[in-house]
PDB file of C-alpha atoms in Angstrom:
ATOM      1  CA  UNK A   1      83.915 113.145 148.984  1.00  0.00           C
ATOM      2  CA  UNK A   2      85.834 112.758 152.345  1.00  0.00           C
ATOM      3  CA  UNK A   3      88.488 114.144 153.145  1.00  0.00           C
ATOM      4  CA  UNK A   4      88.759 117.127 151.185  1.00  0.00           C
ATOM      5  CA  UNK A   5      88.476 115.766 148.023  1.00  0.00           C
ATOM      6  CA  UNK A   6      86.479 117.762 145.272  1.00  0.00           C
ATOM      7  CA  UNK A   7      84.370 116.548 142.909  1.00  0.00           C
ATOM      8  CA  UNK A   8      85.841 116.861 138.829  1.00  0.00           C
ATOM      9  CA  UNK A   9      84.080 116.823 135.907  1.00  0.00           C
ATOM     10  CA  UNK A  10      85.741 116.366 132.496  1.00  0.00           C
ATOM     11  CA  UNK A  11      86.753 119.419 130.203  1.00  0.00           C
ATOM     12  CA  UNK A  12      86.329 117.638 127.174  1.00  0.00           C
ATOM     13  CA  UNK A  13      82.633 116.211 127.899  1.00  0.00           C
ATOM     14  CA  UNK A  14      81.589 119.455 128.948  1.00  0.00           C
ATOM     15  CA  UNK A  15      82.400 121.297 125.869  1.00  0.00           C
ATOM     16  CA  UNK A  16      81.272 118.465 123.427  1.00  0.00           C
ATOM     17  CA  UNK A  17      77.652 117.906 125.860  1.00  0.00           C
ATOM     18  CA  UNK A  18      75.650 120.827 123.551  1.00  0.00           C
ATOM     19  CA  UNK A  19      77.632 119.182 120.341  1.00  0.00           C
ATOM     20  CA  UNK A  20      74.606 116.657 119.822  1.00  0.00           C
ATOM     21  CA  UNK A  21      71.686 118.852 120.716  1.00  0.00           C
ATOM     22  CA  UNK A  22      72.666 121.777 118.604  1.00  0.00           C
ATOM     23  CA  UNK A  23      73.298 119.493 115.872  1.00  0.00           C
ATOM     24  CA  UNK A  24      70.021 117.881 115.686  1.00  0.00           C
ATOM     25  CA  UNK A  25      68.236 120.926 116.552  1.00  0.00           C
ATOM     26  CA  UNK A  26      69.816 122.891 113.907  1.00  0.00           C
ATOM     27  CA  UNK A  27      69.001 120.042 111.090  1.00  0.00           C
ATOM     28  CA  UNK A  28      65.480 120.253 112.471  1.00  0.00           C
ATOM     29  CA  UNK A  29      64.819 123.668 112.663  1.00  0.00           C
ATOM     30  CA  UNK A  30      66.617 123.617 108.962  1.00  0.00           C
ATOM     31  CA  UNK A  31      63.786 120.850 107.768  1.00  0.00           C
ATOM     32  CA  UNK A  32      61.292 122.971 109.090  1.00  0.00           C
ATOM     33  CA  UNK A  33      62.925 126.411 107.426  1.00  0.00           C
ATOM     34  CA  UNK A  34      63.140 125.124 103.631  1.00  0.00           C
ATOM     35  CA  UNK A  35      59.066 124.595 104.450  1.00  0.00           C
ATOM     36  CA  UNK A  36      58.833 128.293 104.687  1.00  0.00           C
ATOM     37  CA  UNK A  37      59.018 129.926 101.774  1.00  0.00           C
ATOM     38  CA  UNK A  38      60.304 133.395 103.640  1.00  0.00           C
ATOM     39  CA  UNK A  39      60.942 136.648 102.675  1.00  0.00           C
ATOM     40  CA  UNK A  40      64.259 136.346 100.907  1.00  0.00           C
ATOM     41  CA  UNK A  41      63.597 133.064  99.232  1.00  0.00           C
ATOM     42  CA  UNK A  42      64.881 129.636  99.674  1.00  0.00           C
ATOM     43  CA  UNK A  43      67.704 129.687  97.318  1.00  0.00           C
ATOM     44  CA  UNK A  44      69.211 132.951  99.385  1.00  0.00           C
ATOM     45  CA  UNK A  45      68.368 131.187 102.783  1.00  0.00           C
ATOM     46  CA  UNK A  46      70.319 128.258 101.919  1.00  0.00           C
ATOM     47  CA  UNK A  47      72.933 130.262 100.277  1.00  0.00           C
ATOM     48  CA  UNK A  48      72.917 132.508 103.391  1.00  0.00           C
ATOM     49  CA  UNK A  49      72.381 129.242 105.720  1.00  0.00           C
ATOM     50  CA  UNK A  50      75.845 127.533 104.457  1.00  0.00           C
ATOM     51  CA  UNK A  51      77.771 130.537 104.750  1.00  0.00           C
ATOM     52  CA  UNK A  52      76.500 130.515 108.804  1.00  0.00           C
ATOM     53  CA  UNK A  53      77.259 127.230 109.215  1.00  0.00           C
ATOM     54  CA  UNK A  54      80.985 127.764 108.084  1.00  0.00           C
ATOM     55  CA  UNK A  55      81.033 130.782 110.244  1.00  0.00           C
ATOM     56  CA  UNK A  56      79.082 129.770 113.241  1.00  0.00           C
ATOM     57  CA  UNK A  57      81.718 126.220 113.274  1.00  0.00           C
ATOM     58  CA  UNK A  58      85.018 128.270 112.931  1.00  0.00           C
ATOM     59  CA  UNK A  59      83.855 130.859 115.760  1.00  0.00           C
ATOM     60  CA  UNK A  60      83.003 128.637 118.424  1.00  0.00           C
ATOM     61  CA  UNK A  61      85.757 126.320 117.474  1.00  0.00           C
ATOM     62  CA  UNK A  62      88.459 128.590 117.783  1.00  0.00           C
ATOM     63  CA  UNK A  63      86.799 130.876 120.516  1.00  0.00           C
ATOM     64  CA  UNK A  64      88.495 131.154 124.077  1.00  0.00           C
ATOM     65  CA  UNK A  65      91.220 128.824 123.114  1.00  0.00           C
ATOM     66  CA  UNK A  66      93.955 130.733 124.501  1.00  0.00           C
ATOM     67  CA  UNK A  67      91.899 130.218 127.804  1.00  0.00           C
ATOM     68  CA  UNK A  68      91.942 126.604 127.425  1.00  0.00           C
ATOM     69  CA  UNK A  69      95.444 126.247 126.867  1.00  0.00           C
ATOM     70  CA  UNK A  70      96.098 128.490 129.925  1.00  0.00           C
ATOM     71  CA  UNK A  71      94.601 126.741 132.404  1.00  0.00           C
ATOM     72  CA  UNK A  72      95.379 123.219 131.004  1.00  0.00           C
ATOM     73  CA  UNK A  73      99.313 124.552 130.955  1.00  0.00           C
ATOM     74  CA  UNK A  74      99.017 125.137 134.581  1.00  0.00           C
ATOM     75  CA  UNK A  75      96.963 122.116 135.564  1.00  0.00           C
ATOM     76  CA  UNK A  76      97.750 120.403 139.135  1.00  0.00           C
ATOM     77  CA  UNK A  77      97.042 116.540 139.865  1.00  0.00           C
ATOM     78  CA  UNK A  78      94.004 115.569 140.679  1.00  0.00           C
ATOM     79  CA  UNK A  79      94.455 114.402 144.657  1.00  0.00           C
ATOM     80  CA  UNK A  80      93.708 110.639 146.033  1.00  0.00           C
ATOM     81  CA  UNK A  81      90.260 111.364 147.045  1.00  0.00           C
ATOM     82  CA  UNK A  82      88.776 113.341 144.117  1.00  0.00           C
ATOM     83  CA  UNK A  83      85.682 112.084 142.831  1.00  0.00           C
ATOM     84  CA  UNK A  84      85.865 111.538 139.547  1.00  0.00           C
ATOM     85  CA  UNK A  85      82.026 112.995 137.747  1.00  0.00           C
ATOM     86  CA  UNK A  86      80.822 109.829 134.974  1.00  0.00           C
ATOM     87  CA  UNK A  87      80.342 111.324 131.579  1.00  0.00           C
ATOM     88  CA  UNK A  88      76.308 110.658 131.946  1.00  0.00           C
ATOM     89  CA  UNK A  89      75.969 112.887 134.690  1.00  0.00           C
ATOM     90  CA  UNK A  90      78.053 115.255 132.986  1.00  0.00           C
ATOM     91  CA  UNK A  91      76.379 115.389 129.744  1.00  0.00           C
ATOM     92  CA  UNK A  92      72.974 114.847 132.090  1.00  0.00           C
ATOM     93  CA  UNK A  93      73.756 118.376 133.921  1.00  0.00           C
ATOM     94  CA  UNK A  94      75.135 120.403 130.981  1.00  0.00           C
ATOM     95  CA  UNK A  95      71.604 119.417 128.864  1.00  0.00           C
ATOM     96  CA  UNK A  96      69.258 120.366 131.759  1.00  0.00           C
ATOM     97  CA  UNK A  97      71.057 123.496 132.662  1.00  0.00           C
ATOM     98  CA  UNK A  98      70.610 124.522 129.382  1.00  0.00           C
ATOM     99  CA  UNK A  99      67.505 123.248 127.985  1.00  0.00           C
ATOM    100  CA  UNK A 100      66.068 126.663 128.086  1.00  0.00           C
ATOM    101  CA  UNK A 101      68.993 128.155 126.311  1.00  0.00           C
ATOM    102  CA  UNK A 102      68.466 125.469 123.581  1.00  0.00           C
ATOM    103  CA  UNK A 103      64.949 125.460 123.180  1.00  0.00           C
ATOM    104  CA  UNK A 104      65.131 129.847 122.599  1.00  0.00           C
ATOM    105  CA  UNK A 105      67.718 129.156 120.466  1.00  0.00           C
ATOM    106  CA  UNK A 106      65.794 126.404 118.403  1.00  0.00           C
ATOM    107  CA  UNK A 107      62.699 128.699 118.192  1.00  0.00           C
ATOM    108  CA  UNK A 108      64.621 131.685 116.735  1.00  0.00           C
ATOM    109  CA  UNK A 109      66.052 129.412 114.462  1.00  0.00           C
ATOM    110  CA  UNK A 110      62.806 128.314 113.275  1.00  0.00           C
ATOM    111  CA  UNK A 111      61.425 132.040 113.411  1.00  0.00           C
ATOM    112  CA  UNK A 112      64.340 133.276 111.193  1.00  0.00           C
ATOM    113  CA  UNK A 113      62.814 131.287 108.619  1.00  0.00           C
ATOM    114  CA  UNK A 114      60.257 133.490 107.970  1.00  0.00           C
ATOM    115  CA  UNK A 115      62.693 135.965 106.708  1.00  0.00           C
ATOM    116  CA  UNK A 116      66.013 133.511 105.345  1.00  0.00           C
ATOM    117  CA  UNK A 117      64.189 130.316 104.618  1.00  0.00           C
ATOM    118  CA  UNK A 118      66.496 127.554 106.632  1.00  0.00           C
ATOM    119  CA  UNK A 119      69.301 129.806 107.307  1.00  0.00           C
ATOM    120  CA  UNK A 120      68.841 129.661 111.408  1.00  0.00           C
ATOM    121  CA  UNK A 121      69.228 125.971 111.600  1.00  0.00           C
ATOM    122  CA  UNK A 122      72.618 125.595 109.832  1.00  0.00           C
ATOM    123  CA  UNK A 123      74.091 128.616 112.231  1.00  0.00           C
ATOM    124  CA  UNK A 124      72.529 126.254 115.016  1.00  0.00           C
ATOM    125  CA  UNK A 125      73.860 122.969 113.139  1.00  0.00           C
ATOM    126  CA  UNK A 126      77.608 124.924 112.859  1.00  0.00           C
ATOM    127  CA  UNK A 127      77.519 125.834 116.392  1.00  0.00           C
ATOM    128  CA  UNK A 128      77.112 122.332 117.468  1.00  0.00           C
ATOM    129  CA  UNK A 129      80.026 121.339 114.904  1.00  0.00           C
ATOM    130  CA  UNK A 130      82.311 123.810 116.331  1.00  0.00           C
ATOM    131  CA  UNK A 131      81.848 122.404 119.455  1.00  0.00           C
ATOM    132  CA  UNK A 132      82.692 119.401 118.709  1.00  0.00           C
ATOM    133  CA  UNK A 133      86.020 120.358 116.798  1.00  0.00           C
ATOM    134  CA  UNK A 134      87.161 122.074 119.978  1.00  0.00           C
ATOM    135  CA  UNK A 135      86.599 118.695 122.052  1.00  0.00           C
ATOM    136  CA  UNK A 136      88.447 116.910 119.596  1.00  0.00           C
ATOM    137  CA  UNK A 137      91.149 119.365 119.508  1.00  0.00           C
ATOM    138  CA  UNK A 138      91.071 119.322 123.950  1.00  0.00           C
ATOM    139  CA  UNK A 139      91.193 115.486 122.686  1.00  0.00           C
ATOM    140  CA  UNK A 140      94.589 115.809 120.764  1.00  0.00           C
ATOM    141  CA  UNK A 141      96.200 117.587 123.504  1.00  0.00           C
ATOM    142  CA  UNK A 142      94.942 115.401 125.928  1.00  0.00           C
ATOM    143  CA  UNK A 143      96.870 112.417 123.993  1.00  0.00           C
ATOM    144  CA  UNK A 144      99.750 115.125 123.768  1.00  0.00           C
ATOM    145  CA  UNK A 145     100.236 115.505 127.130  1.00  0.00           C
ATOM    146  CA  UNK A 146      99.259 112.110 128.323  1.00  0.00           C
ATOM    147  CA  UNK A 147      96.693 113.614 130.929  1.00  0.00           C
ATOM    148  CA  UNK A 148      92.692 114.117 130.946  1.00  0.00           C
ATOM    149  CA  UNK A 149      91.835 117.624 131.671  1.00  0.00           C
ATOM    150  CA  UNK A 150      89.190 117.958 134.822  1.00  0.00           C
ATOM    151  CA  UNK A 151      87.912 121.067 136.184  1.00  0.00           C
ATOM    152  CA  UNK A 152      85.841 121.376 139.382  1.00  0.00           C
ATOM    153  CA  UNK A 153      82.213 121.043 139.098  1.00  0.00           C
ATOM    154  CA  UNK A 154      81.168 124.019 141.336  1.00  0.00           C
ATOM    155  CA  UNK A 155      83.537 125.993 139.309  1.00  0.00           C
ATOM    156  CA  UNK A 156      82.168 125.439 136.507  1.00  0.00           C
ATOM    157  CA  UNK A 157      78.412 125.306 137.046  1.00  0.00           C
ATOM    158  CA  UNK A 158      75.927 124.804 134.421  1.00  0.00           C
ATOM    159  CA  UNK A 159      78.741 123.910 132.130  1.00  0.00           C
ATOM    160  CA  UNK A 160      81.492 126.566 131.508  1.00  0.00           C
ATOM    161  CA  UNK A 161      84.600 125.040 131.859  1.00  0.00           C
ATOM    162  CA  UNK A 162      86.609 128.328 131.317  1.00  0.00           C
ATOM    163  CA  UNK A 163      83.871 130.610 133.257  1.00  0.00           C
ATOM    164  CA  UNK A 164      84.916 133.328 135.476  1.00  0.00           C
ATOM    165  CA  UNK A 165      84.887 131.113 138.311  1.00  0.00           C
ATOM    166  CA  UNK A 166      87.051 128.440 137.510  1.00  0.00           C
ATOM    167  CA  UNK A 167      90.588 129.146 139.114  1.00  0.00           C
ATOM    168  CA  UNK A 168      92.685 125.929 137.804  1.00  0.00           C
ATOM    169  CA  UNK A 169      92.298 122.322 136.194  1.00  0.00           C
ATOM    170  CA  UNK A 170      93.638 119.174 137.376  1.00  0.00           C
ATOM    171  CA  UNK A 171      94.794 116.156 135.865  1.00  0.00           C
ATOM    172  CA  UNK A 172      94.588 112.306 135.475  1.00  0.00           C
ATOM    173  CA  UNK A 173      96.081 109.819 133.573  1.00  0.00           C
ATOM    174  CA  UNK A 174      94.250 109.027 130.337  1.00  0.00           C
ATOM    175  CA  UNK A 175      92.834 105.536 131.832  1.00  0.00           C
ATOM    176  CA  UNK A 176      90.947 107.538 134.325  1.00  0.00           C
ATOM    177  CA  UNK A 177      87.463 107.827 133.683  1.00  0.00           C
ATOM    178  CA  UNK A 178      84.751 106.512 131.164  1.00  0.00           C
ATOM    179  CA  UNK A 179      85.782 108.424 128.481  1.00  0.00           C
ATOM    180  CA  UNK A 180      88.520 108.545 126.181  1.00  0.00           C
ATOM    181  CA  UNK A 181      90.432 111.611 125.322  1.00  0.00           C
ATOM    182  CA  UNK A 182      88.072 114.341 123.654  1.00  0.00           C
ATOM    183  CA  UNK A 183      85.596 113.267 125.796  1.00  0.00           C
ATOM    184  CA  UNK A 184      83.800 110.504 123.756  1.00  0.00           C
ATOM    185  CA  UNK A 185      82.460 107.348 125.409  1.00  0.00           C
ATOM    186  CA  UNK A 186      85.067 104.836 126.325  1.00  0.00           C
ATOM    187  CA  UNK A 187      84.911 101.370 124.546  1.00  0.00           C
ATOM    188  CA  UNK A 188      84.336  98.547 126.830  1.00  0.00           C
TER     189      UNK A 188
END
């Protein structure tokens, strides 16, 4: 990183990096709900279970948007000497930053099951959905505008691309990078 450049990470692969995990960790802790057979009952747990998952997606897909589009309107270009953060090592950081955070969040799932039978995993499962629909739609406006969004990786530390540190976003062209817009991994 000489002269002056900063190192960037990619908006897009940050938000969609807990996409997978929740996913699989809310069909898991969903498997092992329905074995429970709970307070409530499994038919009310599912019942209870879709209706989170529906909720949980919509929430964190449409949550802080009106940040996004803030900071993405005023994005600069990236400079010469920016370093440019792989999607790996993106994904890599977000996943042990938060393994904690994912692993309480998989055990309360499970432990709601004792009351709702499988209705934790689903919010879990929806969570991880949601996420994913905001990459894709930080994906469509990336195609939009013909740029990749990038934020600064000590501004956003363990993964919070509109935290309370991050003061601006810069911008590439979309061949910049190994991933596409939305942040999925670029076909070779």
């Amino acid at each position: 990183m000489g002269r002056g450049g900063q190192s960037l990470a990619r908006v897009a692969v940050i938000v969609r990096a807990g996409a997978v995990p929740l996913w699989w960790l809310g069909v898991l802790a969903t498997g092992v709900g329905v074995l429970l057979p709970g307070l409530t009952g499994r038919g009310i747990g599912g019942y209870t279970g879709a209706a989170l998952f529906v909720v949980c997606a919509a929430v964190v897909a449409l949550v802080r948007r009106r940040k996004y589009t803030e900071w993405a309107d005023r994005a600069a270009r990236a400079g010469k000497f920016d370093f440019l953060q792989d999607r790996a090592v993106t994904l890599r950081n977000w996943r042990r930053a938060n393994r904690w955070w994912l692993l309480a969040a998989f055990l309360v799932a499970v432990g709601s099951s004792f009351a709702l039978p499988g209705a934790g995993g689903p919010a879990l499962a929806g969570a991880g959905v949601g996420l994913w629909l905001k990459a894709a739609w930080l994906g469509r406006r990336e195609r939009r505008d013909d740029a990749l969004l990038w934020v600064r990786t000590d501004w956003a530390g363990t993964g919070h691309p509109v935290g309370k540190k991050v003061k601006g976003y810069r911008t590439t062209g979309t061949a910049a990078g190994d991933a596409v817009p939305g942040g999925a991994r670029r076909r070779r």
